[in-house]
Amino acid sequence: MACLEHIFAPSLPQSCCCSLPHGVETSFTRLLRCILSASSSLDVCVFAFSNMDLCKAVLKLQCRGVPIRVLCDKDYAAIHGSQIGVLRRAGICARCDLGSVYMHHKFAVVDNRLLITGSLNWTMTAVQSNKENVIVTEDPDLVGPFLKEFQRLWLHSDPAQYFHLSDPKPADKPTIPSTDKP
Amino acid sequence: MACLEHIFAPSLPQSCCCSLPHGVETSFTRLLRCILSASSSLDVCVFAFSNMDLCKAVLKLQCRGVPIRVLCDKDYAAIHGSQIGVLRRAGICARCDLGSVYMHHKFAVVDNRLLITGSLNWTMTAVQSNKENVIVTEDPDLVGPFLKEFQRLWLHSDPAQYFHLSDPKPADKPTIPSTDKP
């Protein structure tokens, strides 16, 4: 483990007093740099999102005004340490895949151009402990299908498509007369 | 779901009487074809391996004499439905990653040339239900690091490196006089 201050606050060198090694480049700092390189969009589609450093990177982009969409599995959105609530409270649009099966992807697309994908869930254990892999590529043949899958799942997870059991049934809803001509 | 007979027994068309659709091409049949294309080697490095069709494909390669190495996580090697025992009984060299953290990879390399990787564990649920992704590529810049990681983990999981608690301690082992001169 290494201090991440030089990633999150590069203009404030050595202001951190923590005991971790400082200024160290690791595979995780490279991953954070890829995410932080976003300037026009960030789409995240991950099974579980509980890693606070990855959350911090996404929040930093939000502060910069980068449009962000986050999609995660519904069962893992509510686990202990999930960052979905943190993201939502910051105003980031975060949806849960509501299907009956696991949404098991672990990818993100930066600026519709850079794909980050692999075995790595966005959790503390995955980043700090496990043996994992992450591919970062701009190959359009790889990026394209992931963008398409994100768009498909994002639309399918639109909460406006679902209604609660306590909502009035369609037949009970008041009829609004149409002004359209036949 | 579709019948896989045309993948496993292409020379026996329509000999299967099951009720599933026959001769259908799916993302899973494409995955099986990639694995079955192996002619000189197959290296599999997966967190969990309980999918019987993927096991069947690996066994088919074994029958053809293709050298196969399978590495999986130790905790998942013994789960219900694990195919590791089936592979070992067929004479395939299957090792378990013995580290204290999860070996969470989900990749295979065919003929040291074709990389298959993604979010897909080699389980029934992953193949039949979940939303998953698999990348298949021959890009050497992607294949190379996965080959290197496989070799590293494979050597590190060599059971000859480990000894059981009941084994004699090194000091208890009989000393074999060296014939080497100083």
mmCIF file with all atom_site columns, C-alpha atoms in Angstrom, chain B residues 18 88-89 91 115 128 130-131 149:
data_model
loop_
_atom_site.group_PDB
_atom_site.id
_atom_site.type_symbol
_atom_site.label_atom_id
_atom_site.label_alt_id
_atom_site.label_comp_id
_atom_site.label_asym_id
_atom_site.label_entity_id
_atom_site.label_seq_id
_atom_site.pdbx_PDB_ins_code
_atom_site.Cartn_x
_atom_site.Cartn_y
_atom_site.Cartn_z
_atom_site.occupancy
_atom_site.B_iso_or_equiv
_atom_site.pdbx_formal_charge
_atom_site.auth_seq_id
_atom_site.auth_comp_id
_atom_site.auth_asym_id
_atom_site.auth_atom_id
_atom_site.pdbx_PDB_model_num
ATOM 1 C CA . CYS B 1 18  ? -32.811 -33.658 -26.513 1.00 0.00 ? 18  CYS B CA 1
ATOM 2 C CA . ARG B 1 88  ? -7.382  -34.618 -12.289 1.00 0.00 ? 88  ARG B CA 1
ATOM 3 C CA . ARG B 1 89  ? -8.935  -38.061 -12.656 1.00 0.00 ? 89  ARG B CA 1
ATOM 4 C CA . GLY B 1 91  ? -4.861  -37.019 -15.932 1.00 0.00 ? 91  GLY B CA 1
ATOM 5 C CA . LEU B 1 115 ? -6.297  -14.819 -24.804 1.00 0.00 ? 115 LEU B CA 1
ATOM 6 C CA . GLN B 1 128 ? -26.430 -19.602 -18.032 1.00 0.00 ? 128 GLN B CA 1
ATOM 7 C CA . ASN B 1 130 ? -25.401 -13.655 -15.240 1.00 0.00 ? 130 ASN B CA 1
ATOM 8 C CA . LYS B 1 131 ? -24.614 -10.548 -17.234 1.00 0.00 ? 131 LYS B CA 1
ATOM 9 C CA . GLU B 1 149 ? 1.070   -13.977 -14.880 1.00 0.00 ? 149 GLU B CA 1
#
